[in-house]
PDB file of C-alpha atoms in Angstrom:
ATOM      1  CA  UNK A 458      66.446  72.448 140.097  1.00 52.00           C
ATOM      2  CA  UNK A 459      62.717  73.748 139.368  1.00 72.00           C
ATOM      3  CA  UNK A 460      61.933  73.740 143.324  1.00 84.00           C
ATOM      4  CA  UNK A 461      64.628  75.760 144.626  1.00 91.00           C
ATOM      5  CA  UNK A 462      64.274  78.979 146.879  1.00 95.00           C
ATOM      6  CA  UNK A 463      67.523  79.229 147.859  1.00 94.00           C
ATOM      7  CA  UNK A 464      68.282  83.221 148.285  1.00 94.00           C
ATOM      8  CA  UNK A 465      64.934  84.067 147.241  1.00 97.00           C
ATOM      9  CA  UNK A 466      63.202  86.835 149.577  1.00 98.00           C
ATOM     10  CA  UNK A 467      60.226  85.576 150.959  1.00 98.00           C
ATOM     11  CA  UNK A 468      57.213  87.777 153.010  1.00 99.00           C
ATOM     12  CA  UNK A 469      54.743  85.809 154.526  1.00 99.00           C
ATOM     13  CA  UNK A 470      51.793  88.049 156.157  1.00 99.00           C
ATOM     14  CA  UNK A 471      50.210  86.630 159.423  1.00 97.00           C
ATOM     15  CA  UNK A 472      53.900  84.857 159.888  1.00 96.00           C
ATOM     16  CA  UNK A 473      53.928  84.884 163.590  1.00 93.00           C
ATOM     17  CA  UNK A 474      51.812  81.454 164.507  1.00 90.00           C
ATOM     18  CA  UNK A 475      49.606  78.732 162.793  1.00 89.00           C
ATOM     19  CA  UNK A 476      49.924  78.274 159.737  1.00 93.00           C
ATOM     20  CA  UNK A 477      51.715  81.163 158.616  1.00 95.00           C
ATOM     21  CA  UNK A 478      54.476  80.174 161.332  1.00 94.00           C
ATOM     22  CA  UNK A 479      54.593  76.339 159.833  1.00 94.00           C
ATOM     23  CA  UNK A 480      55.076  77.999 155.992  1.00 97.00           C
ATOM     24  CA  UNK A 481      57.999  80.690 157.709  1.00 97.00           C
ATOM     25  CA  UNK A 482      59.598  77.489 159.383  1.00 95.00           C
ATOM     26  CA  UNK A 483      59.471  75.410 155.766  1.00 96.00           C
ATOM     27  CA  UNK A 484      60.911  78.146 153.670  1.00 97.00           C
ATOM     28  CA  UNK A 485      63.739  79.050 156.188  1.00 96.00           C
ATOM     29  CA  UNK A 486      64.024  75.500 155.566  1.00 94.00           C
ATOM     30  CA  UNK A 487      64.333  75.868 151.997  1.00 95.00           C
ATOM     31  CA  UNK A 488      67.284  78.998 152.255  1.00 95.00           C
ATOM     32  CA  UNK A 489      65.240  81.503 151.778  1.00 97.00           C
ATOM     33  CA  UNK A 490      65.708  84.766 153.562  1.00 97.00           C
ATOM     34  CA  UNK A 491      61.782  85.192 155.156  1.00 98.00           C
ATOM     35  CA  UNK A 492      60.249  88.237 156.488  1.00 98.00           C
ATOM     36  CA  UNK A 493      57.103  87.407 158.718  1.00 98.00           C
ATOM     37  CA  UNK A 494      54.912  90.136 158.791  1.00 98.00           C
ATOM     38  CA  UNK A 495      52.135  90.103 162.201  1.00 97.00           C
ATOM     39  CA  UNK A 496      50.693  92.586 164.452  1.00 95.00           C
ATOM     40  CA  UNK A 497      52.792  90.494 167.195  1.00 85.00           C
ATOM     41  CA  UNK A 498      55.104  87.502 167.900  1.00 83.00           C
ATOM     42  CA  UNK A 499      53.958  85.554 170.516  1.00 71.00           C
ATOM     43  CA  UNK A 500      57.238  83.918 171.140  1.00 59.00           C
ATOM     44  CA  UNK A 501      59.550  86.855 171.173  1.00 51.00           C
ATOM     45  CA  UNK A 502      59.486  90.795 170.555  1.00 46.00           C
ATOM     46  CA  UNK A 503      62.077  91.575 167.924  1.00 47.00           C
ATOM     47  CA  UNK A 504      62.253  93.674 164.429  1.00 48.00           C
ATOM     48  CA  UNK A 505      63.905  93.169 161.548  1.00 49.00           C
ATOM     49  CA  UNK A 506      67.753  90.654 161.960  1.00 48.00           C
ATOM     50  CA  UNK A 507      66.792  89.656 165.379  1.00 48.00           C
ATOM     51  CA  UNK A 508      69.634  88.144 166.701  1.00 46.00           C
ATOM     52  CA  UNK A 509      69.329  84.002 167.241  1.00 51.00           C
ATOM     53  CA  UNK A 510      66.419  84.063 164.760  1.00 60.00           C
ATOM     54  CA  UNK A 511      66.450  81.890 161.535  1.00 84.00           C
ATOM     55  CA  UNK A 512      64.044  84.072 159.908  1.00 93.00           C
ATOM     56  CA  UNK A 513      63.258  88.299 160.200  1.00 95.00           C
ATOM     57  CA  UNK A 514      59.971  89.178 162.074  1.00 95.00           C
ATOM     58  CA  UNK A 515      58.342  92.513 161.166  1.00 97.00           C
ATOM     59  CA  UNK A 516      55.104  94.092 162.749  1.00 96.00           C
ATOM     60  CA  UNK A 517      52.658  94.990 160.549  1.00 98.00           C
ATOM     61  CA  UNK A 518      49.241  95.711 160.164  1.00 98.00           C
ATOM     62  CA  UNK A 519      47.855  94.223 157.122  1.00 98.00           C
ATOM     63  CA  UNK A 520      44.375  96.500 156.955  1.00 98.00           C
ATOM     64  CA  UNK A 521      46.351  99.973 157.424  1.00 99.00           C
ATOM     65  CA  UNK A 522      47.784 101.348 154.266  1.00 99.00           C
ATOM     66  CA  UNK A 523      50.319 103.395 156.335  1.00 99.00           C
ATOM     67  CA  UNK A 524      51.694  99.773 158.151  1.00 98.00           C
ATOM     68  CA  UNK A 525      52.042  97.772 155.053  1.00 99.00           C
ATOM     69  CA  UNK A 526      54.018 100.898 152.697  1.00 99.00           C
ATOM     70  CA  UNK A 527      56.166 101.270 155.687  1.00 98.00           C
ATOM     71  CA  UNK A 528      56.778  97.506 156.138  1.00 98.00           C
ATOM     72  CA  UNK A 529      57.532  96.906 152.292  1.00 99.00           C
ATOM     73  CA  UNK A 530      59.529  99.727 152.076  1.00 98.00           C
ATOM     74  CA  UNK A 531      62.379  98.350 155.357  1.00 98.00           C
ATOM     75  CA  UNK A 532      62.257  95.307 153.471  1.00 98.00           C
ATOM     76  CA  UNK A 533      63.070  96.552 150.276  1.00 98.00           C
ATOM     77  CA  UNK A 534      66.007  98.527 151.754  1.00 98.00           C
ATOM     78  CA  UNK A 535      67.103  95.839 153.349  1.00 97.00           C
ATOM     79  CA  UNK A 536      67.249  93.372 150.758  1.00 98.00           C
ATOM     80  CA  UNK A 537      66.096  95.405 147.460  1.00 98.00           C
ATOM     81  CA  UNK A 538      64.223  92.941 145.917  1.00 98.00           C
ATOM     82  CA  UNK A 539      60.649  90.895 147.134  1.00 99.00           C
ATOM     83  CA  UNK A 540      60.555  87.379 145.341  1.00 99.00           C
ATOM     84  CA  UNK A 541      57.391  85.561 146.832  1.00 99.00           C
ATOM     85  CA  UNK A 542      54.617  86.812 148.440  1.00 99.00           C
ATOM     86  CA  UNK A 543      52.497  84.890 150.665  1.00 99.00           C
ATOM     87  CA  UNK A 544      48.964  86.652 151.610  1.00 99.00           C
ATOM     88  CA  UNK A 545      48.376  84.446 154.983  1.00 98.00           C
ATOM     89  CA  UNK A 546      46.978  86.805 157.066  1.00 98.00           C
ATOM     90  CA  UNK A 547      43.047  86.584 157.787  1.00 97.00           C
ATOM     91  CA  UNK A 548      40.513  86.245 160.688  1.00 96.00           C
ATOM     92  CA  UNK A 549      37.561  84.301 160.983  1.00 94.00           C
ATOM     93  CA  UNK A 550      34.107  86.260 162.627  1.00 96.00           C
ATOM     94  CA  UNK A 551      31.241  84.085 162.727  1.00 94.00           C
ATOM     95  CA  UNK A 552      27.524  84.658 162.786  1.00 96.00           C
ATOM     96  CA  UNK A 553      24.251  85.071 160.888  1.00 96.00           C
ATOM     97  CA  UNK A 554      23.705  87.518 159.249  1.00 97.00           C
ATOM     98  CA  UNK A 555      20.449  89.205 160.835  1.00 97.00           C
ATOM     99  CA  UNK A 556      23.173  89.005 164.002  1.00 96.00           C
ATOM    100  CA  UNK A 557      26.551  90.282 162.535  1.00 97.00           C
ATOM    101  CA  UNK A 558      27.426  93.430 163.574  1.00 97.00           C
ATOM    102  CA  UNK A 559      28.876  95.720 160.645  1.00 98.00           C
ATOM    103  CA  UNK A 560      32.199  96.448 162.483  1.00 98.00           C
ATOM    104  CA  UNK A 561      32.696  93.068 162.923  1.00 97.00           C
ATOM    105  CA  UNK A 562      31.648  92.115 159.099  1.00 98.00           C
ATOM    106  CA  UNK A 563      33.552  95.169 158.489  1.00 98.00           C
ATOM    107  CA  UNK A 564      36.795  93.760 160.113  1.00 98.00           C
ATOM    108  CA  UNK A 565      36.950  90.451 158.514  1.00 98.00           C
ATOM    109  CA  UNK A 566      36.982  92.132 155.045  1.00 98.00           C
ATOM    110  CA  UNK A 567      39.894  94.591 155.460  1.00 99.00           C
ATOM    111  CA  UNK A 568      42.291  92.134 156.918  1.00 98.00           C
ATOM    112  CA  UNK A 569      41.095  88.998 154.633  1.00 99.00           C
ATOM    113  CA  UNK A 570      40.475  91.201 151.622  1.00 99.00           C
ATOM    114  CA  UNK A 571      42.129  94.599 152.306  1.00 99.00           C
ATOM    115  CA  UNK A 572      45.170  93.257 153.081  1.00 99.00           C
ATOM    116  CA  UNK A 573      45.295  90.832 150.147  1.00 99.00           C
ATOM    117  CA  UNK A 574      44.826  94.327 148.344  1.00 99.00           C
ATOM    118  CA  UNK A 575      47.497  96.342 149.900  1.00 99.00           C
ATOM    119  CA  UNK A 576      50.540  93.840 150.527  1.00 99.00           C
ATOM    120  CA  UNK A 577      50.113  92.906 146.594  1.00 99.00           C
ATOM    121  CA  UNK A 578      49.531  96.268 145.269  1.00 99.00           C
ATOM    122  CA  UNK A 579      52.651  97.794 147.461  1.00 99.00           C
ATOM    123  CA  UNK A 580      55.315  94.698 145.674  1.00 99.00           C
ATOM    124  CA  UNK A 581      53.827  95.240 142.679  1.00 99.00           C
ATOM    125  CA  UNK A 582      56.365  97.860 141.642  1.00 99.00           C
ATOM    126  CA  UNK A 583      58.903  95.713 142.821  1.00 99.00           C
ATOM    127  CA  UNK A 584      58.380  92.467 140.690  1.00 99.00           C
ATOM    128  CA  UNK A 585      57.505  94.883 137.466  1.00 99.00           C
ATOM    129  CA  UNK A 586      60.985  96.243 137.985  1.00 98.00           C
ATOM    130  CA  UNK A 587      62.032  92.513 138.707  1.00 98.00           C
ATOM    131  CA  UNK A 588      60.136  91.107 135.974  1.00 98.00           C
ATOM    132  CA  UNK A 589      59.706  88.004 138.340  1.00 98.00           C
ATOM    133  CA  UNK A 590      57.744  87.276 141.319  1.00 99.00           C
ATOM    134  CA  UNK A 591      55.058  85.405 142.873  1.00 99.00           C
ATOM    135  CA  UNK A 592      51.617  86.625 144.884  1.00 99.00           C
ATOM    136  CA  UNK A 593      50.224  83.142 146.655  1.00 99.00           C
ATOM    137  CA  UNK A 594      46.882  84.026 148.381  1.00 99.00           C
ATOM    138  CA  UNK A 595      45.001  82.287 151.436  1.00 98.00           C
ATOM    139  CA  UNK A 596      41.716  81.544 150.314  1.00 98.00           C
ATOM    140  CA  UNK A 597      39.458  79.207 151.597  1.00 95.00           C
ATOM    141  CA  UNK A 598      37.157  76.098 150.743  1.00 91.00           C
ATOM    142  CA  UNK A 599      34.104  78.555 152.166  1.00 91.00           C
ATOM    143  CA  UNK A 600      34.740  80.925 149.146  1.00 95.00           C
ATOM    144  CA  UNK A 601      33.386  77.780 147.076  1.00 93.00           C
ATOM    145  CA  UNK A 602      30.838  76.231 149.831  1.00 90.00           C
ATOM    146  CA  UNK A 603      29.899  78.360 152.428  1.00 90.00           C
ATOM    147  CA  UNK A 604      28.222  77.172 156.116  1.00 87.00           C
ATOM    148  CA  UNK A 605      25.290  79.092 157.318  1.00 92.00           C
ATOM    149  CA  UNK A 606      26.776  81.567 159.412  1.00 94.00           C
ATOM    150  CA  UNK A 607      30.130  82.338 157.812  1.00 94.00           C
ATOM    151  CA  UNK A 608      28.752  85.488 155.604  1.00 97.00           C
ATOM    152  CA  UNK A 609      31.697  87.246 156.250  1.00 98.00           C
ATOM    153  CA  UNK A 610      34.191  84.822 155.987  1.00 97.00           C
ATOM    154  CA  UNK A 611      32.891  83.414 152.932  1.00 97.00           C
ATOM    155  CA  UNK A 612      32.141  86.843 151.244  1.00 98.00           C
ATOM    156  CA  UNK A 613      35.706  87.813 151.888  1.00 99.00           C
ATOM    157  CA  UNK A 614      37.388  84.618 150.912  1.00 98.00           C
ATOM    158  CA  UNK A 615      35.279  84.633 147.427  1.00 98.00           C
ATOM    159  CA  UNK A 616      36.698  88.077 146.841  1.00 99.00           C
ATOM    160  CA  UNK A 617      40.659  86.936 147.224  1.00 99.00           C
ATOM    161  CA  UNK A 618      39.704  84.213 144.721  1.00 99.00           C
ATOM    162  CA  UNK A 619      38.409  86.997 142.033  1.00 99.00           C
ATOM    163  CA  UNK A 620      40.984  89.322 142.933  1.00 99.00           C
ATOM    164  CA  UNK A 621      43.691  86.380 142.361  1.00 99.00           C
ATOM    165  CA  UNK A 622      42.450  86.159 138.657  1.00 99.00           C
ATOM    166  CA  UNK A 623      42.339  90.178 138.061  1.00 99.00           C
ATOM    167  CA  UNK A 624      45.451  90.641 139.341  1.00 99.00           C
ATOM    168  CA  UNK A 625      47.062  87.472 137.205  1.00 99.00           C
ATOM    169  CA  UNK A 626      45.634  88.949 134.157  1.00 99.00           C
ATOM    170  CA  UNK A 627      47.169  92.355 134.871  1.00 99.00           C
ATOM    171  CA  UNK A 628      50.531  91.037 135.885  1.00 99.00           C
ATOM    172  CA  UNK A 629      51.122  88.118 133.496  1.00 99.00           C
ATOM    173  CA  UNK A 630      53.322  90.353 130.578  1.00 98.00           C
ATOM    174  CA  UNK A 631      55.781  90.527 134.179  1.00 99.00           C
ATOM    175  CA  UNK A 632      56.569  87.337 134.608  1.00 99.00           C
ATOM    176  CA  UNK A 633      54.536  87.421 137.888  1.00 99.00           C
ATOM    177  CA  UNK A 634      51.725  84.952 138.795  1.00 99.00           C
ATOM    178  CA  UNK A 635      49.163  84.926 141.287  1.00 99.00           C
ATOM    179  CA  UNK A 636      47.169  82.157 143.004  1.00 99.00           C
ATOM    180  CA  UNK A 637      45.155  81.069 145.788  1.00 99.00           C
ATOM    181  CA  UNK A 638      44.804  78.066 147.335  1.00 98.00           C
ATOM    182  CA  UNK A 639      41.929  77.219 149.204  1.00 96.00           C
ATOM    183  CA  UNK A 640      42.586  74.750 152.523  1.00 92.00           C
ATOM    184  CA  UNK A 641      40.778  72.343 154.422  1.00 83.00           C
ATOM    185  CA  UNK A 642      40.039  71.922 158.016  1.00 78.00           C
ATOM    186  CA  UNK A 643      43.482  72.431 160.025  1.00 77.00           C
ATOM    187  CA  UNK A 644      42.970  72.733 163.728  1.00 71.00           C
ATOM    188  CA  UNK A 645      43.889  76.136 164.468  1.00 68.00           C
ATOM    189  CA  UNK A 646      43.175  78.733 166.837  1.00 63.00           C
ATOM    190  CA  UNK A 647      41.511  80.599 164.438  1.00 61.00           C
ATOM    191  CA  UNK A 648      38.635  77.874 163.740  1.00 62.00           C
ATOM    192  CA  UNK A 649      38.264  75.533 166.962  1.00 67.00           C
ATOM    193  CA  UNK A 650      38.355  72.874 165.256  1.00 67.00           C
ATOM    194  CA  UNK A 651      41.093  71.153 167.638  1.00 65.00           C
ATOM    195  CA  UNK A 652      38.666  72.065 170.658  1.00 73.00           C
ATOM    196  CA  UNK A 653      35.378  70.728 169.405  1.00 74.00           C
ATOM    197  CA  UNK A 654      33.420  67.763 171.151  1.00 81.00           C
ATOM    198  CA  UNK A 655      34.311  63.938 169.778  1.00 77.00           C
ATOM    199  CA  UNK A 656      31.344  64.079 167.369  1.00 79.00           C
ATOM    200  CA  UNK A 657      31.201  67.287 165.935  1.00 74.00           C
ATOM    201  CA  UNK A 658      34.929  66.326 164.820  1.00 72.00           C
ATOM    202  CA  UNK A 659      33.589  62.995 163.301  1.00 73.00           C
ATOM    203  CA  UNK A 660      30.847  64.795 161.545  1.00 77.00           C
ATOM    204  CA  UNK A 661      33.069  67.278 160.212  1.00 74.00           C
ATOM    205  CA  UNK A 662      35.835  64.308 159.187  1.00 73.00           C
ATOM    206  CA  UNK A 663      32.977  62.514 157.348  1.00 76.00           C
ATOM    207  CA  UNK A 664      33.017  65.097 154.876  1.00 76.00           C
ATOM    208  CA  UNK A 665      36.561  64.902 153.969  1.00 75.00           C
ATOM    209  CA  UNK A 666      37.877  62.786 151.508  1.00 74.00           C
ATOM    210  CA  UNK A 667      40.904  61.929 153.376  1.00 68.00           C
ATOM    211  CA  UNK A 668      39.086  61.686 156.542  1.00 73.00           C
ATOM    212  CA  UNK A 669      41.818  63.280 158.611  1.00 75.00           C
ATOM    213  CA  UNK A 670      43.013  66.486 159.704  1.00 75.00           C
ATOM    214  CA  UNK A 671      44.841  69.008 157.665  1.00 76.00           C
ATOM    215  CA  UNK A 672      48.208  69.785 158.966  1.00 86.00           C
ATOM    216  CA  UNK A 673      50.090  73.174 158.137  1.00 91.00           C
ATOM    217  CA  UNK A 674      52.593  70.967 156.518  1.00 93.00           C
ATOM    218  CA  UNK A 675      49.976  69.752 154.023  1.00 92.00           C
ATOM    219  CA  UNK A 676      49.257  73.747 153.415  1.00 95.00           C
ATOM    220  CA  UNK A 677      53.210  74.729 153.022  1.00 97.00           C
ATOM    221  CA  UNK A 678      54.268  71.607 150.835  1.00 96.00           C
ATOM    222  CA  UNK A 679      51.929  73.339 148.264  1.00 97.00           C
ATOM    223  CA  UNK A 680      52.920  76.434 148.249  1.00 98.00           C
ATOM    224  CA  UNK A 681      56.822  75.762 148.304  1.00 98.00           C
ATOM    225  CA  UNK A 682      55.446  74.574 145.017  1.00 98.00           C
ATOM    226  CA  UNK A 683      53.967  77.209 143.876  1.00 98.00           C
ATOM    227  CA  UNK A 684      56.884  79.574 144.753  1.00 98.00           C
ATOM    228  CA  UNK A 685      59.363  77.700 142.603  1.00 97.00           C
ATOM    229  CA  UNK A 686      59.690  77.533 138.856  1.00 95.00           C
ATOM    230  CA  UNK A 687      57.771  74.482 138.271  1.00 95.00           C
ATOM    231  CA  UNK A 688      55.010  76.617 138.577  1.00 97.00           C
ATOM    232  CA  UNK A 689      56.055  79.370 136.774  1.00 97.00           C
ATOM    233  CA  UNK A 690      52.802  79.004 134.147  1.00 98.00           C
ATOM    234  CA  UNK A 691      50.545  78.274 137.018  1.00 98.00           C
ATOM    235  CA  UNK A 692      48.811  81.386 137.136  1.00 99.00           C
ATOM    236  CA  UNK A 693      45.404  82.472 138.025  1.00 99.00           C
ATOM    237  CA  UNK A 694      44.194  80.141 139.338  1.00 98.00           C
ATOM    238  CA  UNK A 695      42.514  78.311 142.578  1.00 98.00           C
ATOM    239  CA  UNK A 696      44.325  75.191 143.646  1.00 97.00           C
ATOM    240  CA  UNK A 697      42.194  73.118 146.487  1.00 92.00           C
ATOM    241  CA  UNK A 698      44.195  71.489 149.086  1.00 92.00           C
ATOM    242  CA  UNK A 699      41.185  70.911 151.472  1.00 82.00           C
ATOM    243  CA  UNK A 700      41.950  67.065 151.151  1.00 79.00           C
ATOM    244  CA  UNK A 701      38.856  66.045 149.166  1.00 76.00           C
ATOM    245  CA  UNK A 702      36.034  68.844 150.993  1.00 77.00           C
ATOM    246  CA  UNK A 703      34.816  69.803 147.653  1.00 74.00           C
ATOM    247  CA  UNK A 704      35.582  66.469 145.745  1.00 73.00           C
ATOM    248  CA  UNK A 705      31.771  64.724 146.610  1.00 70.00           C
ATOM    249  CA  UNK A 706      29.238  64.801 149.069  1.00 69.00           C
ATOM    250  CA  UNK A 707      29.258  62.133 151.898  1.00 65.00           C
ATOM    251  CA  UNK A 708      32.536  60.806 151.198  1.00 66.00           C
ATOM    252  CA  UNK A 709      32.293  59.026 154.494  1.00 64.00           C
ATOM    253  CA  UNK A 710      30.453  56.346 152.062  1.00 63.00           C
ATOM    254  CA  UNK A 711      33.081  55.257 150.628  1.00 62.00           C
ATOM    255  CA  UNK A 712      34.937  53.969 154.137  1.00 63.00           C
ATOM    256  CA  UNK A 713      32.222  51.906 154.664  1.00 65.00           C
ATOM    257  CA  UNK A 714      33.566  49.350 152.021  1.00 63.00           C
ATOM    258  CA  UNK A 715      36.371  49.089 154.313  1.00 62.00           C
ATOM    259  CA  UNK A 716      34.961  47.550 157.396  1.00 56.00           C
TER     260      UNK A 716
END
């Protein structure tokens, strides 16, 4: 089968909730053995083999050198090899920027980028020695098309997208690929979007093809994908799942044929 995952040892970063929780819950799903990595589980305080859970939760935090060799390495013991590695983790800090503050723009670039940057380069021995693997990176549709006022976002979300095709390039004679994937507007607690009046939701659907939410389903089905062997010469590259955001503008046009 060119989708299967069965055995395959899975570490998702930012695994604990959203939609790093939904892509956990869909490779358990698959048989994989998955590691989420998160500064904390909201559901449950537990380490590595928790007993009663269907997948291995690890704390970990993604900016801090220190927390990421440490985490790789207890994984690696434990199950001496890393197959997939899914760069989920990332934070959102909003605001112009004649009113960012630096250690807030400061922030948002060592989790979204410095983590990117540490998680890969620690498994990087790994999947040499392997001479297999696969680095899937969170990028976003605002590393493309940016909003006023997402300057740090944006900047760090363009960055995972160049770093996807360095890295690619350098790990390619390894069998290893790396992508991003950039999604679309899935209400989160990260972005709002679930909590925002009637019309700003309408405006904001208007400029989706689809003109519907994303679900963390429609995030994971992709990157089960991309994980697998059917996309083993997939490989630096940016794959948008946004559900039409960066197809055309004011795709809301084309609904009014419907009525």
């Amino acid at each position: 089968m060119l989708i299967n995952h069965s055995g395959k040892v899975v570490v998702v970063s930012g695994g604990g909730r959203g939609i790093g929780r939904t892509i956990v819950d869909r490779f358990v799903a698959e048989d994989a053995t998955v590691i989420a990595l998160d500064l904390a589980f909201p559901d449950v305080e537990s380490d590595l083999a928790a007993d009663g859970l269907a997948f291995e939760q690890l704390p970990c935090d993604v900016s801090d050198p220190a927390s990421v060799a440490a985490a790789v390495e207890r994984i690696v013991d434990r199950h001496n090899r890393i197959d997939v590695l899914i760069n989920n983790a990332g934070i959102n800090v909003e605001g112009k920027v004649e009113d960012l503050g630096w250690d807030g723009f400061r922030k948002c670039l060592e989790i979204n980028v410095g983590g990117v940057f540490l998680l890969s380069q620690a498994v990087i021995p790994i999947m040499k020695q392997q001479r297999s693997g696969r680095i899937i990176n969170a990028a976003s549709f605002a590393a493309i098309v940016p909003s006023v006022g997402s300057a740090a976002y944006a900047a760090s979300k363009a960055a995972v997208v160049q770093f996807t095709r360095v890295l690619a390039g350098e790990l390619g004679p390894w069998n290893v690929t790396v992508n991003a994937y950039a999604p679309g507007m899935v209400p989160t607690s990260m972005n709002g979007f679930a909590e925002m009046p009637a019309q700003a939701q309408d405006r904001l659907l208007d400029t989706l093809s689809l003109r519907r939410w994303q679900s963390a389903d429609d995030v994971a089905d992709l990157l089960i994908f991309l994980a697998g062997d059917a996309a083993g010469y997939i490989t630096g590259t940016l794959i948008d799942v946004s559900g039409g955001k960066l197809a055309t503008q004011i795709p809301s046009r084309a609904y009014e044929n419907l009525s």
